Short mmCIF file of C-alpha atoms and ligand atoms in Angstrom, two decimals:
data_model
loop_
_atom_site.label_atom_id
_atom_site.label_comp_id
_atom_site.label_asym_id
_atom_site.label_seq_id
_atom_site.Cartn_x
_atom_site.Cartn_y
_atom_site.Cartn_z
CA MET B 1 96.63 174.23 -13.07
CA LYS B 2 92.97 173.32 -13.08
CA VAL B 3 91.71 171.82 -16.32
CA ASN B 4 88.15 170.90 -17.19
CA ILE B 5 88.23 167.34 -18.55
CA ASP B 6 84.81 165.93 -19.45
CA GLY B 7 83.08 168.31 -17.06
CA GLU B 8 85.42 167.52 -14.16
CA LEU B 9 88.07 169.98 -12.87
CA ARG B 10 91.39 168.11 -12.71
CA HIS B 11 94.83 169.29 -11.61
CA LEU B 12 97.46 169.01 -14.35
CA PHE B 13 101.15 169.82 -14.54
CA ALA B 14 102.81 170.98 -17.76
CA VAL B 15 105.77 168.62 -17.26
CA TRP B 16 106.20 165.51 -15.11
CA TYR B 17 108.18 162.26 -14.92
CA GLU B 18 106.40 158.93 -14.72
CA ASN B 19 107.31 155.31 -15.52
CA ASP B 20 110.78 156.23 -16.85
CA VAL B 21 109.33 158.77 -19.27
CA VAL B 22 109.24 162.58 -19.29
CA LYS B 23 105.65 163.61 -20.01
CA LEU B 24 104.68 166.96 -21.44
CA ILE B 25 101.33 168.50 -22.28
CA ASP B 26 101.83 168.98 -26.02
CA GLN B 27 101.44 172.74 -26.31
CA ARG B 28 101.40 172.56 -30.12
CA LYS B 29 98.01 170.85 -29.90
CA LEU B 30 96.22 173.26 -27.56
CA PRO B 31 93.55 174.54 -27.39
CA GLU B 32 92.05 171.93 -29.75
CA ARG B 33 93.01 168.96 -27.58
CA ILE B 34 95.00 167.88 -24.54
CA GLU B 35 97.58 165.42 -25.74
CA VAL B 36 100.54 164.09 -23.76
CA PHE B 37 103.93 163.91 -25.49
CA GLU B 38 106.30 161.25 -24.14
CA ALA B 39 110.06 161.77 -24.32
CA ARG B 40 112.18 158.68 -23.68
CA ASN B 41 115.72 159.94 -24.32
CA SER B 42 117.74 163.13 -24.73
CA ASP B 43 117.05 163.32 -28.49
CA GLU B 44 113.32 163.42 -27.81
CA ILE B 45 113.80 165.98 -25.03
CA ALA B 46 115.85 168.22 -27.36
CA PHE B 47 113.19 167.85 -30.06
CA ALA B 48 110.40 168.72 -27.61
CA ILE B 49 112.13 171.92 -26.50
CA LYS B 50 113.16 173.03 -30.00
CA ASP B 51 109.84 172.26 -31.63
CA MET B 52 108.00 173.92 -28.71
CA VAL B 53 106.05 170.90 -27.51
CA VAL B 54 107.08 172.54 -24.25
CA ARG B 55 107.90 176.25 -24.06
CA GLY B 56 108.18 179.05 -21.54
CA ALA B 57 111.43 179.62 -19.70
CA PRO B 58 110.86 177.76 -16.39
CA ALA B 59 109.11 174.80 -18.09
CA ILE B 60 112.02 174.44 -20.52
CA GLY B 61 114.36 174.33 -17.50
CA VAL B 62 112.33 171.67 -15.71
CA THR B 63 112.13 169.57 -18.90
CA ALA B 64 115.91 169.77 -19.30
CA ALA B 65 116.47 168.73 -15.67
CA TYR B 66 114.14 165.72 -15.94
CA GLY B 67 115.48 164.90 -19.39
CA LEU B 68 119.10 164.79 -18.29
CA ALA B 69 118.30 162.75 -15.19
CA MET B 70 116.43 160.32 -17.46
CA ALA B 71 119.35 160.22 -19.91
CA LYS B 72 121.67 159.29 -17.04
CA LYS B 73 119.32 156.46 -16.00
CA ASN B 74 119.29 155.31 -19.65
CA GLY B 75 123.08 155.11 -19.63
CA GLU B 76 123.47 157.75 -22.37
CA ASN B 77 126.71 159.64 -23.03
CA MET B 78 126.11 162.60 -20.73
CA ASP B 79 128.46 165.07 -22.46
CA GLU B 80 126.54 164.56 -25.68
CA ALA B 81 123.16 164.71 -23.93
CA VAL B 82 124.07 168.00 -22.24
CA GLN B 83 125.33 169.52 -25.50
CA LYS B 84 122.21 168.50 -27.39
CA ILE B 85 119.85 170.08 -24.85
CA TRP B 86 122.09 173.11 -24.26
CA ARG B 87 121.85 174.04 -27.94
CA THR B 88 118.06 173.90 -28.28
CA ARG B 89 117.00 177.48 -27.46
CA PRO B 90 119.46 180.28 -26.65
CA THR B 91 117.45 182.99 -24.90
CA ALA B 92 115.69 181.53 -21.85
CA PHE B 93 118.17 181.56 -18.98
CA ASP B 94 116.30 178.87 -17.05
CA LEU B 95 117.53 176.28 -19.53
CA PHE B 96 121.16 176.91 -18.60
CA LYS B 97 120.38 177.30 -14.92
CA ALA B 98 118.61 173.94 -14.91
CA ILE B 99 121.32 172.14 -16.88
CA ASN B 100 123.98 173.47 -14.51
CA TYR B 101 121.87 172.53 -11.50
CA ILE B 102 121.29 168.95 -12.56
CA LYS B 103 124.91 168.55 -13.64
CA ALA B 104 126.10 169.82 -10.24
CA ASN B 105 123.81 167.20 -8.68
CA ASN B 106 125.18 164.33 -10.73
CA PHE B 107 122.07 164.05 -12.93
CA ASP B 108 120.17 162.58 -10.03
CA MET B 109 116.43 162.08 -10.58
CA GLY B 110 115.66 163.15 -7.01
CA SER B 111 117.32 166.49 -7.76
CA ALA B 112 115.31 166.86 -10.97
CA ARG B 113 112.11 166.36 -8.96
CA ARG B 114 113.35 168.90 -6.43
CA TYR B 115 114.05 171.37 -9.24
CA ALA B 116 110.49 170.93 -10.54
CA ASN B 117 108.97 171.29 -7.06
CA GLU B 118 111.05 174.37 -6.27
CA ILE B 119 110.06 176.08 -9.52
CA SER B 120 106.42 175.30 -8.93
CA GLY B 121 106.51 176.43 -5.26
CA ARG B 122 108.34 179.62 -6.20
CA SER B 123 105.77 180.48 -8.84
CA LYS B 124 103.05 180.25 -6.17
CA LYS B 125 105.02 182.77 -4.11
CA ILE B 126 105.21 185.04 -7.18
CA GLY B 127 101.44 184.75 -7.31
CA GLU B 128 101.08 185.81 -3.68
CA PHE B 129 103.38 188.82 -4.00
CA GLY B 130 101.86 189.81 -7.34
CA ASN B 131 98.32 189.54 -6.01
CA GLU B 132 99.11 192.41 -3.62
CA LEU B 133 99.55 194.67 -6.66
CA ILE B 134 96.15 193.83 -8.12
CA GLY B 135 93.18 195.88 -6.93
CA LYS B 136 89.49 195.01 -7.20
CA ASN B 137 88.07 195.20 -10.75
CA SER B 138 91.57 195.52 -12.28
CA ARG B 139 91.96 195.25 -16.00
CA ILE B 140 95.28 193.57 -16.71
CA LEU B 141 97.12 193.16 -20.01
CA THR B 142 99.50 190.27 -20.65
CA HIS B 143 101.62 189.17 -23.60
CA CYS B 144 102.50 185.62 -24.71
CA ASN B 145 101.91 182.80 -22.22
CA ALA B 146 103.52 183.01 -18.82
CA GLY B 147 101.02 180.64 -17.26
CA ALA B 148 101.19 177.20 -15.69
CA LEU B 149 101.98 175.72 -19.11
CA ALA B 150 105.16 177.81 -19.17
CA VAL B 151 106.25 176.81 -15.66
CA VAL B 152 104.91 173.44 -14.34
CA ASP B 153 102.09 174.90 -12.33
CA TRP B 154 100.74 178.38 -11.36
CA GLY B 155 102.70 180.41 -13.92
CA THR B 156 104.60 183.65 -13.43
CA ALA B 157 102.52 186.49 -14.91
CA LEU B 158 99.32 184.42 -14.56
CA ALA B 159 99.96 183.28 -10.96
CA PRO B 160 98.93 186.66 -9.43
CA MET B 161 95.85 186.70 -11.66
CA ARG B 162 94.83 183.20 -10.49
CA ILE B 163 95.04 184.24 -6.85
CA ALA B 164 93.31 187.59 -7.44
CA HIS B 165 90.50 185.74 -9.21
CA ASP B 166 90.21 183.17 -6.40
CA GLN B 167 89.89 186.05 -3.95
CA GLY B 168 86.94 187.42 -5.91
CA LYS B 169 88.68 190.56 -7.16
CA ASN B 170 86.69 190.51 -10.39
CA ILE B 171 89.64 190.95 -12.73
CA PHE B 172 89.58 191.17 -16.51
CA VAL B 173 92.52 190.15 -18.69
CA PHE B 174 93.46 191.53 -22.10
CA VAL B 175 95.29 188.67 -23.83
CA ASP B 176 97.61 189.74 -26.65
CA GLU B 177 97.29 187.11 -29.35
CA THR B 178 101.12 187.01 -29.70
CA ARG B 179 102.00 186.49 -33.32
CA PRO B 180 103.59 184.55 -34.85
CA ARG B 181 102.94 181.46 -32.71
CA LEU B 182 99.84 182.76 -30.96
CA GLN B 183 100.78 181.67 -27.45
CA GLY B 184 98.34 184.28 -26.09
CA ALA B 185 95.34 183.35 -28.22
CA LYS B 186 95.95 179.61 -27.94
CA LEU B 187 97.50 179.01 -24.52
CA THR B 188 96.84 181.96 -22.19
CA ALA B 189 93.21 182.22 -23.25
CA TRP B 190 92.86 178.46 -22.73
CA GLU B 191 94.35 178.58 -19.23
CA LEU B 192 92.22 181.54 -18.17
CA GLY B 193 89.12 179.91 -19.63
CA GLN B 194 89.68 176.69 -17.66
CA GLU B 195 89.52 178.67 -14.42
CA GLY B 196 86.70 180.98 -15.46
CA ILE B 197 88.83 184.14 -15.48
CA GLU B 198 87.19 186.86 -17.60
CA HIS B 199 89.32 187.76 -20.62
CA ALA B 200 89.37 188.85 -24.24
CA ILE B 201 91.93 188.04 -26.90
CA ILE B 202 93.12 191.16 -28.72
CA ALA B 203 95.22 191.55 -31.85
CA ASP B 204 98.78 192.44 -30.79
CA ASN B 205 98.47 195.85 -32.36
CA ALA B 206 95.30 196.69 -30.37
CA ALA B 207 97.12 196.98 -27.03
CA GLY B 208 98.03 200.66 -27.54
CA TYR B 209 94.43 201.49 -28.36
CA TYR B 210 93.19 200.16 -25.01
CA MET B 211 96.08 201.63 -23.05
CA ARG B 212 95.53 205.12 -24.43
CA ARG B 213 91.83 204.88 -23.58
CA LYS B 214 92.87 204.07 -19.97
CA GLU B 215 91.12 200.72 -20.20
CA VAL B 216 94.20 198.89 -18.92
CA ASP B 217 95.16 199.37 -15.25
CA LEU B 218 98.37 197.36 -15.26
CA VAL B 219 100.50 195.09 -17.43
CA ILE B 220 102.08 191.86 -16.17
CA VAL B 221 104.39 189.81 -18.39
CA GLY B 222 106.92 187.03 -17.88
CA ALA B 223 110.59 187.03 -18.90
CA ASP B 224 113.08 184.74 -20.57
CA ARG B 225 116.18 186.40 -19.19
CA ILE B 226 116.71 189.36 -16.88
CA THR B 227 120.14 190.98 -16.68
CA ALA B 228 121.92 192.68 -13.77
CA ASN B 229 120.62 196.16 -14.59
CA GLY B 230 117.01 194.99 -15.02
CA ASP B 231 116.83 194.91 -18.81
CA PHE B 232 114.97 191.79 -19.85
CA ALA B 233 114.14 189.60 -22.84
CA ASN B 234 110.63 188.34 -23.38
CA LYS B 235 108.45 187.33 -26.29
CA ILE B 236 108.72 189.55 -29.34
CA GLY B 237 106.37 192.52 -28.97
CA THR B 238 106.91 192.96 -25.23
CA TYR B 239 109.14 196.02 -25.78
CA GLU B 240 106.41 197.88 -27.64
CA LYS B 241 103.89 197.14 -24.88
CA ALA B 242 106.30 198.45 -22.25
CA VAL B 243 106.92 201.70 -24.13
CA VAL B 244 103.22 202.31 -24.66
CA ALA B 245 102.45 201.51 -21.01
CA HIS B 246 105.15 204.00 -19.93
CA GLU B 247 103.79 206.65 -22.28
CA ASN B 248 100.35 206.22 -20.70
CA GLY B 249 101.47 206.03 -17.06
CA ILE B 250 100.38 202.38 -16.71
CA PRO B 251 102.41 200.22 -14.26
CA PHE B 252 104.39 197.52 -16.07
CA TYR B 253 105.39 194.45 -14.02
CA VAL B 254 107.68 191.55 -14.93
CA ALA B 255 107.03 188.31 -13.04
CA ALA B 256 109.85 185.75 -12.90
CA PRO B 257 111.61 183.35 -10.55
CA GLY B 258 115.29 183.67 -9.57
CA SER B 259 116.13 181.05 -12.21
CA THR B 260 115.41 183.61 -14.97
CA PHE B 261 117.88 186.20 -13.59
CA ASP B 262 121.28 186.21 -15.28
CA PHE B 263 123.41 188.47 -13.09
CA SER B 264 126.50 187.56 -15.16
CA ILE B 265 125.31 189.84 -17.97
CA PRO B 266 125.33 193.60 -17.23
CA ASP B 267 122.64 194.65 -19.68
CA GLY B 268 120.15 193.46 -22.26
CA ASP B 269 122.35 194.07 -25.30
CA ARG B 270 124.27 190.90 -24.47
CA ILE B 271 121.26 188.58 -24.39
CA PRO B 272 121.35 186.11 -27.29
CA ILE B 273 118.11 186.41 -29.25
CA GLU B 274 116.72 183.33 -30.94
CA GLU B 275 115.78 183.67 -34.61
CA ARG B 276 113.20 181.05 -35.60
CA SER B 277 112.05 179.75 -38.98
CA GLU B 278 110.38 182.19 -41.38
CA ASP B 279 107.62 179.62 -41.84
CA GLU B 280 106.18 180.60 -38.45
CA VAL B 281 105.47 184.09 -39.84
CA LEU B 282 104.56 183.03 -43.37
CA THR B 283 101.89 180.51 -42.40
CA VAL B 284 98.92 180.53 -40.04
CA ASN B 285 97.40 177.14 -39.21
CA GLY B 286 98.99 175.67 -42.32
CA SER B 287 97.81 178.38 -44.74
CA ARG B 288 100.38 180.60 -46.35
CA LEU B 289 100.12 184.37 -45.97
CA GLY B 290 101.50 186.76 -48.55
CA PRO B 291 103.04 186.18 -51.95
CA GLU B 292 104.92 182.94 -52.67
CA ARG B 293 108.24 184.72 -53.14
CA SER B 294 108.17 186.89 -50.04
CA HIS B 295 110.48 186.03 -47.18
CA ALA B 296 109.97 186.78 -43.50
CA LYS B 297 112.08 187.58 -40.47
CA ASN B 298 111.25 185.98 -37.16
CA PRO B 299 113.07 187.10 -34.02
CA ALA B 300 111.44 185.18 -31.15
CA PHE B 301 112.22 187.73 -28.41
CA ASP B 302 112.99 191.38 -27.87
CA VAL B 303 114.75 193.26 -25.10
CA THR B 304 113.00 195.86 -22.95
CA PRO B 305 115.22 198.42 -21.20
CA HIS B 306 114.80 198.54 -17.42
CA LYS B 307 113.54 202.13 -17.48
CA TYR B 308 110.18 200.80 -18.62
CA VAL B 309 109.85 198.31 -15.77
CA THR B 310 107.88 199.40 -12.70
CA ALA B 311 108.99 196.35 -10.72
CA PHE B 312 109.93 192.67 -10.86
CA ILE B 313 107.67 190.24 -9.05
CA THR B 314 109.81 187.37 -7.74
CA GLU B 315 109.62 184.68 -5.06
CA TYR B 316 111.73 186.98 -2.85
CA GLY B 317 109.32 189.90 -3.12
CA VAL B 318 108.77 192.85 -5.44
CA PHE B 319 111.81 194.86 -6.56
CA ARG B 320 112.28 198.00 -8.61
CA PRO B 321 115.05 197.66 -11.22
CA GLU B 322 117.37 199.83 -9.11
CA ASP B 323 116.87 197.43 -6.17
CA LEU B 324 117.94 194.26 -7.98
CA GLY B 325 121.21 194.30 -6.00
CA ARG B 326 119.11 193.61 -2.89
CA MET B 327 117.40 190.75 -4.67
CA LYS B 328 120.76 189.33 -5.73
CA SER B 329 121.98 189.25 -2.15
CA LEU B 330 118.84 187.34 -1.13
CA MET B 331 119.45 184.95 -4.01
CA ASP B 332 123.07 184.50 -2.96
CA ARG B 333 121.83 183.33 0.44
CA ASP B 334 119.30 180.95 -1.13
CA LEU B 335 120.98 177.53 -1.19
CA PHE B 336 118.85 176.21 -4.04
CA MET B 337 119.72 179.11 -6.36
CA LYS B 338 123.21 179.77 -5.13
CA ASP B 339 124.79 176.36 -5.57
CA VAL B 340 124.45 176.47 -9.32
CA PRO B 341 127.55 177.50 -11.25
CA ILE B 342 126.73 180.09 -13.87
CA SER B 343 127.95 179.54 -17.38
CA THR B 344 125.94 180.40 -20.43
CA VAL B 345 126.12 180.28 -24.18
O1 LIG K 1 108.93 181.19 -27.23
P1 LIG K 1 108.26 180.89 -25.94
O2 LIG K 1 106.81 180.56 -26.07
O3 LIG K 1 109.04 179.87 -25.13
O4 LIG K 1 108.36 182.27 -25.13
C1 LIG K 1 107.81 182.34 -23.85
C2 LIG K 1 107.84 183.69 -23.25
O5 LIG K 1 108.30 184.65 -23.85
C3 LIG K 1 107.37 183.79 -21.83
O6 LIG K 1 106.82 185.06 -21.58
C4 LIG K 1 108.55 183.56 -20.87
O7 LIG K 1 109.24 182.39 -21.21
C5 LIG K 1 108.13 183.50 -19.47
S1 LIG K 1 107.22 182.03 -19.12
C6 LIG K 1 106.83 181.98 -17.46
#
C-alpha cells in the first residue's frame, strides 16, 4: 500500500517480520498517526490480535503465522503458543487456516514468509479479477475495512478499486463508517485518501438512502468466513447492506482469498460469531454515549445468506454462489491451500 509520509509516497505492509520481531502498523492509532507495534513473543501476538492492533481476516492469519514461527525461534512451548493465538478471535477463518499451515510446516519462518507472500500475491489477483467488474465512473459502496491494512498489501474489497483507479476509471467510493469501531471512517478512508481515490464517509444508516436513489452502482465487501453454500460472515451491518442492495437490483460482490473459505461448514448458521466488549458501543473516542446505567450488545459480525451474493471475487476467478463447487476443486488442486489440514473451533 502506498502511504504519504512527509510528502513522499512510500510502500508499507500491514504486517512484517524484521530483526526477530513481528511488526504491525498499529491500526488503533490510525488515521491520527502511523505507529509501529512490535510483538516479541506469543503473548504479545495474542494481545495484538485480540486488541485489534491488527485486524482483518487475512492480516490476522499472517500475524499468527509469523508469530508462531517467532515463538518457535524463541524456544516457547508451542502447544501453549498455539492455544493462546487460536483463542483470540473466533470468526475469521484465516486465523485457523494460518495456524494449521504453519503447524504443518513445523513453525518454520521461511514458511511464514511464504504464507505472507502468497496472501499478498493472491490479493493482487483478486484486484485484477475484480477490476473487470468495475466500469468507468462507477460508484462503489464498501463496508468496514477490507484494504491493505486487513491483508498485508492490496486488500480484498479495495484491491479492485486500487487497480480501477490506477487505470483511470474515475471511481467514487461510499465508505460506510462502520460502527462501533469505525474501521470504514478511520481505516478505509485513510487508505483511499493515501492513493487519491475519491470517496465520502457515510453514516452506516445512510447506505440505503443512496442505494434507493440509484447512486450506488455496485457493492464490494470482504469476508471473515465463507461456508460451502456461499453464506458468509463479515463485519456487523454487512447483512443489511446486502438485503438493501438486492432490493434495489445492485450487484453485491464479496472479495476474499481461498484462505477465508471454510468448506467444512455447510452454511452460515454454524459460523461462530464473536461478541466484543460493550464498551466499544458505549464509548466513542473515550466519551461515553447514553445513560450511565445502560448496557450495550456488541456482535462483531453478522451472516449474509448466499442468495444476496452476486458473486465471490477470488484469486481463482469470479464465482456465483452456486458455482463454489468449481472453486473448491480448483482450491483442492492448489498445493498451497490444499496441504493445510482443516480443523476449527
Ligand atoms: O473486526 P475486524 O475489523 O477484524 O473485521 C474485519 C472485517 O469484517 C473485514 O471485512 C474482513 O475481515 C475482510 S478483510 C480483507
